[in-house]
Coordinates of C-alpha atoms and ligand atoms in Angstrom, one line a residue:
M19 CA 121.6 93.8 92.6
A20 CA 119.7 96.2 94.5
Q21 CA 122.1 98.7 95.8
D22 CA 120.6 102.6 95.4
T23 CA 120.2 103.3 99.4
P24 CA 122.8 104.5 101.7
V25 CA 123.3 101.4 104.1
T26 CA 122.2 102.4 107.5
Q27 CA 123.6 100.8 110.7
H28 CA 121.9 98.6 112.9
F29 CA 122.2 95.8 115.4
I30 CA 122.6 92.7 113.3
R31 CA 124.5 94.7 110.8
Q32 CA 127.1 95.0 114.0
I33 CA 126.9 91.0 114.6
V34 CA 127.8 90.2 110.9
Q35 CA 130.7 92.9 111.4
A36 CA 132.0 91.3 114.1
D37 CA 132.0 88.0 112.9
R38 CA 133.8 88.5 110.6
A39 CA 136.5 90.3 112.4
S40 CA 136.2 87.4 114.7
G41 CA 136.4 85.2 111.4
K42 CA 133.3 83.3 113.1
H43 CA 131.8 81.4 110.6
G44 CA 134.8 81.2 108.7
G45 CA 134.4 85.0 107.7
Q46 CA 131.4 84.3 105.7
V47 CA 127.7 85.9 105.6
V48 CA 125.5 83.0 104.3
T49 CA 121.3 84.5 104.8
R50 CA 118.3 83.2 103.1
F51 CA 114.2 84.3 102.6
P52 CA 112.5 81.2 103.6
P53 CA 108.9 81.9 102.5
E54 CA 105.8 79.5 102.8
P55 CA 104.4 78.8 99.5
N56 CA 101.0 79.5 101.0
G57 CA 100.8 83.0 99.6
Y58 CA 101.8 85.7 97.9
L59 CA 104.7 88.0 99.3
H60 CA 103.4 90.9 101.4
L61 CA 105.3 94.5 102.2
G62 CA 106.5 92.3 105.5
H63 CA 108.6 90.5 103.8
A64 CA 109.8 93.0 101.5
K65 CA 111.5 93.6 104.9
S66 CA 112.8 90.2 105.4
I67 CA 114.0 90.2 101.7
C68 CA 116.1 93.9 101.7
L69 CA 117.9 92.8 104.9
N70 CA 118.9 88.7 104.1
F71 CA 119.7 89.9 100.8
G72 CA 120.9 93.2 101.7
L73 CA 123.5 91.9 104.2
A74 CA 124.6 89.2 101.9
A75 CA 125.6 91.6 98.7
E76 CA 127.2 93.9 100.9
F77 CA 129.3 91.8 102.7
A78 CA 129.9 89.7 99.5
G79 CA 128.5 86.8 100.7
R80 CA 125.5 84.9 99.2
C81 CA 121.4 85.1 100.1
H82 CA 119.6 81.7 99.0
L83 CA 115.8 81.4 98.0
R84 CA 114.1 78.9 100.3
F85 CA 110.6 77.2 100.1
D86 CA 109.3 76.8 103.2
D87 CA 107.1 73.4 102.0
T88 CA 106.8 70.9 104.8
N89 CA 103.4 71.7 105.1
P90 CA 101.6 70.8 102.4
A91 CA 98.1 71.5 102.9
R92 CA 98.1 75.5 102.0
E93 CA 100.4 75.6 100.1
D94 CA 100.9 75.9 96.3
P95 CA 103.0 75.5 92.9
E96 CA 101.2 79.8 91.9
Y97 CA 102.5 80.9 95.1
V98 CA 106.0 79.7 94.3
Q99 CA 106.0 81.0 90.9
A100 CA 104.4 84.4 92.8
I101 CA 107.0 84.4 95.0
Q102 CA 110.1 84.4 92.9
D103 CA 108.7 87.3 90.2
D104 CA 108.1 89.4 93.3
V105 CA 111.8 88.8 94.9
R106 CA 113.1 89.5 91.0
W107 CA 111.1 92.8 91.0
L108 CA 112.1 93.8 94.0
G109 CA 115.7 93.9 92.8
F110 CA 117.4 91.0 94.2
N111 CA 118.5 87.3 92.5
W112 CA 119.2 84.4 95.0
D113 CA 122.8 82.3 95.0
T114 CA 120.9 79.3 95.3
L115 CA 117.2 78.2 94.9
R116 CA 116.0 75.5 97.1
H117 CA 112.7 73.6 98.3
A118 CA 113.2 72.0 102.3
S119 CA 111.2 69.4 100.5
D120 CA 114.7 68.9 99.4
Y121 CA 116.0 67.9 102.6
F122 CA 113.4 65.3 103.4
A123 CA 115.6 62.3 103.3
V124 CA 118.4 64.3 105.6
F125 CA 115.3 65.1 108.2
Y126 CA 114.3 61.4 108.2
L127 CA 118.0 60.3 108.6
G128 CA 118.2 63.3 111.3
A129 CA 115.0 61.9 113.3
E130 CA 116.5 58.0 113.3
K131 CA 120.0 59.3 114.7
L132 CA 118.3 61.1 117.7
I133 CA 115.8 58.0 118.2
R134 CA 119.0 55.8 118.3
L135 CA 120.5 58.5 120.7
G136 CA 117.9 58.3 123.0
L137 CA 116.9 61.7 122.4
A138 CA 113.2 60.9 120.5
Y139 CA 110.5 58.7 120.8
V140 CA 107.3 58.1 119.5
D141 CA 104.3 59.0 121.3
D142 CA 100.9 57.3 120.2
L143 CA 98.9 60.3 122.5
D144 CA 96.5 62.3 120.5
A145 CA 96.7 65.6 120.0
E146 CA 94.5 67.0 122.9
Q147 CA 96.0 64.5 125.4
M148 CA 99.6 65.7 124.2
R149 CA 98.1 69.3 124.5
A150 CA 96.8 68.1 128.2
Y151 CA 100.0 66.5 129.0
R152 CA 101.8 70.2 128.8
G153 CA 101.2 72.1 131.2
T154 CA 100.8 75.3 130.6
L155 CA 102.8 78.8 131.9
T156 CA 102.6 78.2 135.6
E157 CA 102.6 74.5 135.7
P158 CA 105.3 71.9 134.5
G159 CA 104.1 69.4 132.3
R160 CA 104.1 65.8 132.9
N161 CA 105.2 62.5 130.8
S162 CA 103.2 60.9 128.7
P163 CA 103.3 57.0 129.2
F164 CA 105.5 56.5 125.8
R165 CA 108.5 58.1 126.6
E166 CA 110.0 55.3 128.3
R167 CA 109.7 53.5 125.3
G168 CA 113.3 51.8 124.1
S169 CA 114.8 53.0 120.6
E170 CA 114.8 49.5 119.3
E171 CA 110.4 49.9 119.5
S172 CA 110.4 53.7 119.0
L173 CA 112.6 53.6 115.7
D174 CA 110.4 50.7 114.4
L175 CA 107.2 52.6 114.5
F176 CA 108.7 55.4 113.1
R177 CA 109.7 53.7 110.6
R178 CA 106.1 52.3 110.1
M179 CA 105.1 56.3 110.4
R180 CA 107.0 56.5 107.2
A181 CA 105.6 53.5 105.9
G182 CA 102.6 54.6 105.7
E183 CA 101.0 52.0 108.2
F184 CA 99.4 54.5 110.9
A185 CA 96.6 56.8 110.4
D186 CA 96.9 60.1 110.3
G187 CA 97.0 61.9 114.1
S188 CA 97.8 58.5 115.4
R189 CA 101.2 58.8 116.4
T190 CA 104.1 61.5 117.0
L191 CA 107.6 61.3 117.0
R192 CA 109.1 64.2 119.7
A193 CA 111.8 65.2 120.9
K194 CA 112.9 64.2 124.1
I195 CA 114.0 67.6 126.6
D196 CA 112.0 68.5 129.8
M197 CA 108.5 68.2 130.5
S198 CA 108.9 70.8 133.0
A199 CA 111.3 73.5 131.1
G200 CA 110.5 77.0 131.7
N201 CA 110.2 77.7 127.9
I202 CA 107.3 75.4 126.7
N203 CA 109.0 74.6 123.0
L204 CA 111.7 72.7 125.4
R205 CA 108.8 70.5 126.8
D206 CA 109.6 67.5 123.9
P207 CA 108.5 69.4 121.1
A208 CA 106.7 67.3 118.1
I209 CA 109.4 66.3 115.1
Y210 CA 107.2 64.7 112.8
R211 CA 103.7 64.0 112.4
I212 CA 101.5 61.5 110.3
R213 CA 100.3 63.6 107.3
K214 CA 98.4 61.5 104.2
V215 CA 98.6 64.5 102.1
T216 CA 99.8 65.1 98.9
H217 CA 102.6 67.8 98.7
Q218 CA 104.0 69.9 95.8
N219 CA 107.0 68.9 95.2
T220 CA 107.1 65.8 96.3
G221 CA 103.6 63.9 95.8
D222 CA 102.7 61.2 97.9
V223 CA 106.2 60.1 98.7
W224 CA 106.3 61.0 102.4
P225 CA 103.0 60.7 104.6
I226 CA 105.5 62.0 107.7
Y227 CA 106.3 65.7 107.2
P228 CA 108.9 67.7 110.0
M229 CA 107.8 69.9 112.3
Y230 CA 109.1 73.9 111.7
D231 CA 111.4 73.8 114.1
Y232 CA 113.2 70.8 112.8
A233 CA 112.8 71.4 109.5
H234 CA 114.4 74.9 109.9
C235 CA 117.5 74.8 111.8
V236 CA 118.4 71.5 109.9
S237 CA 117.5 73.6 106.3
D238 CA 120.1 75.8 107.4
A239 CA 122.6 73.5 108.9
V240 CA 122.6 72.4 105.4
E241 CA 122.9 75.0 103.4
G242 CA 125.7 76.7 105.3
I243 CA 123.8 79.5 106.2
T244 CA 125.7 81.3 109.1
H245 CA 123.3 84.1 110.3
S246 CA 119.6 82.9 110.2
L247 CA 117.3 86.3 110.9
C248 CA 114.0 85.7 111.8
T249 CA 111.1 88.0 113.4
L250 CA 110.8 88.0 117.3
E251 CA 107.9 85.3 117.9
F252 CA 110.8 82.5 117.2
E253 CA 113.0 83.9 120.4
D254 CA 111.9 81.2 122.4
H255 CA 112.5 78.7 120.4
R256 CA 116.1 79.6 119.2
P257 CA 117.0 76.9 122.6
L258 CA 115.1 74.2 120.8
Y259 CA 116.7 75.6 117.4
D260 CA 120.7 75.5 119.2
W261 CA 119.1 72.1 121.1
F262 CA 118.5 70.4 117.5
L263 CA 121.6 71.3 115.7
R264 CA 123.6 70.3 118.5
Q265 CA 123.1 66.9 119.0
L266 CA 122.4 66.0 114.8
D267 CA 126.1 67.6 114.5
L268 CA 125.2 67.9 111.0
P269 CA 129.0 69.5 110.3
G270 CA 130.4 66.0 111.9
D271 CA 128.2 63.6 110.7
P272 CA 128.4 63.5 106.3
A273 CA 126.5 60.1 106.6
L274 CA 123.2 62.8 107.5
T275 CA 123.7 64.5 104.3
A276 CA 124.8 62.0 101.9
P277 CA 121.3 61.7 100.0
L278 CA 122.0 65.5 99.3
R279 CA 125.7 64.6 97.9
E280 CA 123.4 62.0 95.8
K281 CA 121.2 64.4 94.6
G282 CA 124.3 67.1 93.9
L283 CA 123.0 69.3 96.5
W284 CA 125.7 69.7 98.8
L285 CA 126.9 72.3 100.5
P286 CA 129.4 72.4 103.2
P287 CA 127.0 72.3 106.2
G288 CA 127.4 74.8 109.0
T289 CA 125.9 76.1 112.4
P290 CA 124.3 79.0 111.9
Q291 CA 123.0 81.3 114.4
Q292 CA 119.6 82.5 114.8
I293 CA 118.7 86.2 115.3
E294 CA 115.7 87.8 116.1
F295 CA 113.9 91.8 114.9
A296 CA 110.9 93.0 114.9
R297 CA 108.4 92.2 112.2
G298 CA 107.1 95.1 110.3
N299 CA 103.6 96.3 110.4
I300 CA 102.3 98.7 108.7
S301 CA 98.8 101.3 110.0
Y302 CA 95.9 101.1 107.6
T303 CA 96.7 97.7 106.5
V304 CA 96.7 93.8 107.6
M305 CA 100.0 91.7 106.9
S306 CA 98.6 88.3 107.9
K307 CA 98.4 85.5 104.9
R308 CA 95.8 84.4 106.3
K309 CA 93.4 87.3 106.2
L310 CA 94.9 88.3 102.8
L311 CA 94.4 85.3 101.5
A312 CA 90.3 85.4 102.9
L313 CA 89.9 88.7 101.0
V314 CA 90.9 87.3 97.8
Q315 CA 88.9 84.3 98.3
D316 CA 85.6 86.7 99.5
K317 CA 86.2 88.7 96.7
L318 CA 86.3 91.9 99.3
V319 CA 89.5 92.8 96.7
D320 CA 90.1 91.9 92.8
G321 CA 92.8 89.4 93.6
W322 CA 96.8 89.2 95.3
D323 CA 97.3 92.0 92.7
D324 CA 94.8 93.9 93.6
P325 CA 96.0 97.6 93.9
R326 CA 95.0 98.2 97.1
M327 CA 96.6 94.5 98.8
P328 CA 99.5 95.4 100.2
T329 CA 101.4 92.3 98.7
L330 CA 104.6 93.6 96.3
S331 CA 102.3 92.2 93.2
G332 CA 99.1 94.8 94.4
L333 CA 102.3 97.8 95.4
R334 CA 103.7 96.7 91.8
R335 CA 99.9 97.0 90.1
R336 CA 99.6 100.1 92.1
G337 CA 102.4 102.0 90.7
Y338 CA 105.1 101.6 93.7
T339 CA 108.5 100.9 92.4
P340 CA 111.1 98.6 93.9
A341 CA 113.2 101.8 94.7
A342 CA 110.3 103.1 96.4
I343 CA 110.1 100.0 98.7
R344 CA 113.5 99.0 99.7
M345 CA 113.7 103.1 100.3
F346 CA 111.8 102.6 103.4
W347 CA 112.5 99.7 105.0
E348 CA 116.5 101.2 104.9
R349 CA 114.8 104.4 106.9
I350 CA 112.4 102.1 109.1
G351 CA 115.8 100.0 110.2
I352 CA 115.9 96.9 111.9
S353 CA 115.6 96.7 115.6
K354 CA 114.0 94.5 118.2
Q355 CA 111.4 97.1 119.1
N356 CA 107.9 96.1 117.8
S357 CA 105.5 99.3 116.1
L358 CA 103.1 100.3 114.1
I359 CA 104.3 102.0 110.8
D360 CA 102.3 104.9 109.6
L361 CA 101.8 104.4 105.8
G362 CA 101.9 107.6 105.3
V363 CA 105.9 107.2 105.5
L364 CA 105.7 104.4 102.8
E365 CA 103.9 106.7 100.5
G366 CA 106.1 109.6 101.1
C367 CA 109.2 107.2 100.3
A368 CA 107.0 106.5 96.9
R369 CA 106.4 110.5 96.6
E370 CA 110.3 111.3 96.8
D371 CA 111.3 108.6 94.4
L372 CA 108.4 109.1 92.1
D373 CA 109.2 112.6 92.1
V374 CA 112.6 112.6 90.5
R375 CA 111.8 109.6 88.1
A376 CA 108.6 110.3 86.6
P377 CA 107.6 112.5 83.8
R378 CA 105.0 114.7 83.7
R379 CA 101.6 114.6 81.9
M380 CA 98.3 116.6 81.8
A381 CA 94.9 114.9 82.4
V382 CA 91.5 116.1 83.3
L383 CA 89.6 113.9 85.4
D384 CA 86.7 116.0 86.3
P385 CA 85.8 117.8 82.7
L386 CA 84.6 121.3 82.5
K387 CA 85.2 122.5 78.8
L388 CA 86.7 126.0 78.2
V389 CA 86.6 127.7 75.5
I390 CA 88.4 130.7 74.8
G391 CA 86.6 132.8 73.1
N392 CA 89.0 135.2 71.2
L393 CA 90.5 131.8 69.6
P394 CA 89.0 131.1 66.0
D395 CA 87.4 127.2 66.1
S396 CA 90.1 125.6 64.2
H397 CA 93.1 127.0 66.0
A398 CA 95.6 124.0 66.6
E399 CA 98.6 125.0 67.8
R400 CA 101.1 122.5 69.7
L401 CA 103.2 123.6 72.3
A402 CA 106.8 122.5 73.3
F403 CA 106.2 121.0 77.6
A404 CA 109.5 120.1 79.8
N405 CA 109.1 116.1 80.4
H406 CA 110.4 117.0 83.9
P407 CA 110.2 120.7 85.6
K408 CA 113.8 119.5 87.5
D409 CA 115.6 117.2 85.0
A410 CA 116.3 118.6 81.5
A411 CA 117.9 115.3 80.8
Q412 CA 113.9 114.0 80.8
G413 CA 113.6 116.2 76.9
T414 CA 110.2 118.0 75.9
R415 CA 106.8 116.2 74.9
S416 CA 104.6 118.3 72.1
V417 CA 101.2 119.1 73.8
P418 CA 98.5 120.3 71.2
F419 CA 96.6 123.2 72.5
A420 CA 93.0 124.8 71.0
R421 CA 89.9 127.5 71.2
D422 CA 88.2 124.6 73.9
L423 CA 90.1 122.8 76.6
W424 CA 89.0 120.5 79.4
I425 CA 89.6 122.1 82.7
E426 CA 89.1 120.2 86.3
R427 CA 85.7 121.2 87.6
D428 CA 86.7 122.1 91.1
D429 CA 89.0 124.4 89.5
F430 CA 86.6 126.8 88.4
M431 CA 83.6 128.4 90.8
E432 CA 80.9 130.2 89.8
A433 CA 80.1 132.2 93.9
P434 CA 84.2 131.1 94.9
V435 CA 84.4 130.6 98.5
K436 CA 87.0 132.7 100.8
G437 CA 91.1 131.7 99.4
F438 CA 89.9 130.4 96.2
H439 CA 92.4 131.6 93.3
R440 CA 91.5 129.1 90.5
L441 CA 89.1 131.0 87.9
V442 CA 85.5 132.9 89.0
P443 CA 83.8 134.6 86.7
G444 CA 85.7 137.9 86.0
G445 CA 88.7 136.8 87.5
E446 CA 92.1 135.2 85.6
V447 CA 93.7 132.3 85.8
R448 CA 96.9 131.1 84.0
L449 CA 96.3 128.2 81.9
R450 CA 99.3 125.9 82.7
G451 CA 102.1 126.5 79.3
V452 CA 99.8 128.8 78.0
G453 CA 99.3 132.2 79.2
I454 CA 96.4 133.7 81.4
V455 CA 92.7 133.5 80.9
R456 CA 89.8 135.9 81.9
C457 CA 86.6 134.3 82.0
V458 CA 84.0 136.1 80.6
D459 CA 80.7 134.3 80.6
V460 CA 79.2 131.0 82.2
V461 CA 77.2 129.2 79.7
R462 CA 74.5 126.7 81.0
R463 CA 72.6 123.7 80.2
G464 CA 68.8 123.5 80.0
D465 CA 68.7 122.2 83.7
G466 CA 71.0 124.9 84.9
A467 CA 74.2 122.9 85.4
I468 CA 77.6 124.8 83.9
A469 CA 77.7 123.6 80.2
E470 CA 80.9 125.3 79.5
V471 CA 83.0 128.8 80.7
R472 CA 83.7 130.9 78.1
C473 CA 87.3 132.9 78.5
M474 CA 89.5 135.5 76.7
L475 CA 93.5 134.5 76.3
D476 CA 95.5 138.0 77.3
P477 CA 98.1 137.7 73.7
E478 CA 100.5 139.6 75.5
T479 CA 101.3 137.3 78.6
R480 CA 101.5 134.0 75.5
H481 CA 105.7 132.6 75.5
G482 CA 108.1 135.2 74.3
M483 CA 105.8 138.1 74.8
A484 CA 105.9 141.8 77.0
G485 CA 103.3 139.9 79.4
A486 CA 104.2 136.7 80.2
E487 CA 106.3 137.0 83.4
R488 CA 102.8 138.4 84.3
K489 CA 101.8 137.5 88.1
V490 CA 98.4 136.2 89.0
K491 CA 97.7 134.0 92.1
G492 CA 96.2 130.4 90.4
T493 CA 97.7 128.7 87.5
I494 CA 95.1 125.6 86.4
H495 CA 96.3 122.4 83.9
W496 CA 93.9 121.4 81.0
V497 CA 93.9 119.5 78.0
S498 CA 93.0 120.0 74.3
A499 CA 89.4 118.5 73.7
R500 CA 89.4 117.7 70.4
D501 CA 92.9 115.9 70.8
A502 CA 92.2 114.2 74.1
V503 CA 92.4 110.8 74.5
T504 CA 89.8 109.0 77.2
A505 CA 91.1 106.8 79.8
E506 CA 90.3 105.0 82.6
V507 CA 91.5 105.8 86.0
R508 CA 91.2 104.5 89.4
L509 CA 91.8 106.4 92.4
Y510 CA 92.5 104.3 95.1
D511 CA 92.9 104.8 98.3
R512 CA 93.8 103.0 101.8
L513 CA 91.7 99.7 101.9
F514 CA 91.1 100.0 106.0
N515 CA 89.9 103.4 107.3
V516 CA 91.6 102.7 110.7
P517 CA 95.0 102.5 111.6
D518 CA 95.2 99.5 113.3
P519 CA 92.3 97.1 111.5
D520 CA 93.8 94.1 113.2
D521 CA 92.6 95.4 116.6
E522 CA 89.8 93.5 117.0
T523 CA 89.1 95.0 120.8
G524 CA 85.0 96.3 121.0
G525 CA 84.1 92.7 118.8
L526 CA 84.8 94.1 115.1
T527 CA 87.1 92.1 112.9
Y528 CA 89.5 93.4 110.4
R529 CA 86.7 92.9 107.4
D530 CA 85.0 96.1 109.9
H531 CA 87.1 98.5 109.0
L532 CA 87.4 98.2 104.9
N533 CA 86.9 101.6 103.9
P534 CA 84.2 101.4 101.7
H535 CA 85.5 104.3 99.2
S536 CA 88.8 102.6 98.7
R537 CA 88.7 102.2 95.0
R538 CA 86.9 105.4 92.6
V539 CA 87.0 104.6 88.6
V540 CA 86.3 107.7 86.4
T541 CA 86.8 108.5 82.3
G542 CA 89.3 111.2 82.2
Y543 CA 90.9 113.4 79.0
I544 CA 94.6 112.8 78.9
E545 CA 96.8 114.6 76.8
P546 CA 98.3 112.3 73.8
A547 CA 101.7 111.7 75.0
A548 CA 100.2 110.1 77.9
A549 CA 98.2 107.5 76.4
G550 CA 101.2 106.8 74.5
L551 CA 102.8 105.8 77.7
A552 CA 104.0 102.0 78.0
A553 CA 102.0 99.3 80.5
E554 CA 103.9 99.6 83.6
D555 CA 105.0 103.4 83.0
R556 CA 104.7 105.6 85.2
C557 CA 104.0 109.8 85.0
Q558 CA 102.5 112.6 87.4
F559 CA 99.6 113.9 86.4
E560 CA 100.6 117.6 87.5
R561 CA 98.6 117.9 90.3
L562 CA 96.4 115.1 90.0
G563 CA 99.1 112.7 91.9
Y564 CA 101.9 110.2 90.4
F565 CA 100.0 107.2 88.1
V566 CA 101.0 104.0 86.2
A567 CA 100.0 102.3 83.0
D568 CA 98.1 99.4 84.8
R569 CA 100.6 96.6 84.0
H570 CA 97.1 94.7 82.9
D571 CA 94.3 96.3 81.4
H572 CA 96.2 99.4 79.8
A573 CA 96.3 98.9 75.9
H574 CA 97.2 101.4 73.0
G575 CA 93.9 103.0 72.5
R576 CA 92.7 102.1 75.5
P577 CA 94.4 103.5 77.9
V578 CA 93.8 102.8 81.9
F579 CA 95.6 104.5 84.9
N580 CA 96.0 103.8 88.4
R581 CA 96.6 106.7 90.9
V582 CA 99.9 105.9 93.3
V583 CA 99.4 108.4 95.4
T584 CA 98.3 111.7 95.5
L585 CA 100.9 114.7 95.6
R586 CA 100.4 115.5 99.4
D587 CA 99.0 113.2 101.9
S588 CA 95.4 113.6 102.1
W589 CA 95.5 111.5 105.1
A590 CA 97.3 113.8 107.7
K591 CA 94.3 117.0 106.7
P592 CA 91.0 116.5 105.8
A593 CA 90.5 114.9 102.6
A594 CA 90.9 116.2 99.1
S595 CA 89.8 115.2 96.4
Ligands
ATP1489 P1 102.7 85.5 107.7 O1 102.3 85.5 109.2 O2 101.9 87.0 106.8 O3 102.2 84.1 106.9 P2 105.0 84.5 108.0 O4 106.2 84.8 108.5 O5 104.2 82.9 108.4 O6 104.1 85.8 107.7 P3 106.8 83.5 105.8 O7 106.1 82.7 104.3 O8 106.8 82.3 107.3 O9 105.4 84.0 106.4 O10 108.2 84.5 106.0 C1 109.0 84.3 105.2 C2 110.1 85.0 105.8 O11 109.6 86.3 106.3 C3 110.1 84.6 107.2 O12 112.0 85.0 107.4 C4 109.8 85.6 107.8 O13 109.9 85.9 109.2 C5 109.4 87.2 107.1 N1 108.3 87.9 107.5 C6 107.4 87.9 107.5 N2 106.5 88.4 107.4 C7 107.6 89.9 108.2 C8 107.0 91.0 108.6 N3 105.8 91.7 108.7 N4 108.4 91.6 109.3 C9 109.9 91.3 109.1 N5 110.0 90.0 108.2 C10 109.0 89.1 107.9
MG1490 MG1 104.8 81.1 108.4

């Protein structure tokens, strides 16, 4: 279990600590992460995962992974698998894996119980009529003409709904609570609707499906969940959550959970408490699954794991480490205050984590030839480079050095601007790990473009020589042209070019804010040791940023790297590539 970041105090942790101290829930902590398998997990889900699995681990409790699959039309086994992969990748493991559909028989028995208690009825109003009867925030609702139908009649109709006798939407099972309640969620909410759709888990067994508010609290109860953590928009649903559980009394009614005993899925039922916290929202991205799905379907990105996506599989492919994502949510904390978190904070966590762990390598992405005039064409040398400037345990590697090198085109300026401290005609620069060179000539092609720069290497500045410590203003990186390996390098930037692409004022939508420059693919030259990295290995290309060998496309002899993040925040200042 991931336990690398210091634990910070927050109000949910305080509640859990107080409950343990008072012996509530038998002193236990049982949480769950309940995704709907209708898309891939995104960064917002990671907040909930870190919170739920983190609390369970800290207090020696359990955390369940539960697929909330009560909405069959939008769900898919592909998502069920991807969600498990992503949770594990993030560093967590569930104690128990369940589907809400495992409890369909319990939901059904619970509904019959509510009908028998006179607390639920079958309504023949259609969706539109029900809406009209519901009232508004300022006006109470009206009772349905079917509200006073007797229990026997409702029970018969409900059984026939379950038998598939009626058309979709023609009847609904509703809780009988209070049509004039100030809280609209209590105005006789729907419990079951007719929906003749094949379910990814139960096939065509059920023509009726329970509503979220009913299924969720019952699922929590039958799993013995103690603390049911959800986002703030469910605050107004809490009275309903508690109402269902009070009326059903699952711990006190073994008949309701009998189907689980038969299936070997029984756990001691409990009375969970719902606690709400603020959703995590992050700037320069969207995190609704509906919008992410549209980006995928409309091919605005290359799939759910496109490295620009805020999905966990996208972040993974981009090269983010699970530790950086956990560190990010730990740092943001848990509160009841909704806010938009700066994407730069996440990027900062990636830099911080990768700075410590990523070995250094050299790569040139926009090559200009540099020829050292005072070395023979045949010069071949191997230099020992530390893999990491602050971590000797990462060892050294051998970097080939020769007469002809690649340097970055923008490390040379023929007519330098003020403050330019790299290579200029007649000027000196340090070649990283080699010594100081002076530019003595600029060679042009027929069309006038610069073909190469010629330099002289000062032998007195080489390693171990008297002038090795001589100071010059700039140091640049390089790759031996003869030894370089050609690589495809994908330079990613933010997917959206405004902080809040969800903001639809002015008639624009998130699609209007897509950053047209969010991906640039270049051919670069990398040192041989970088080409030897395995897929998903990360490194820092010195001065260029942190990179990862692409999970899918990188292969021996055909390196493909994705830039995770630049070394500095280029959005805070005018962009530098
Ligand atoms: P979306 O709107 O993206 O579909 P959702 O809340 O409908 O999100 P679910 O699959 O139902 O997605 O969510 C599973 C769990 O993850 C829920 O408990 C939900 O509260 C939590 N969750 C989803 N998004 C966020 C977020 N942005 N911040 C914190 N928790 C989140
Ligand atoms: Mg949802």
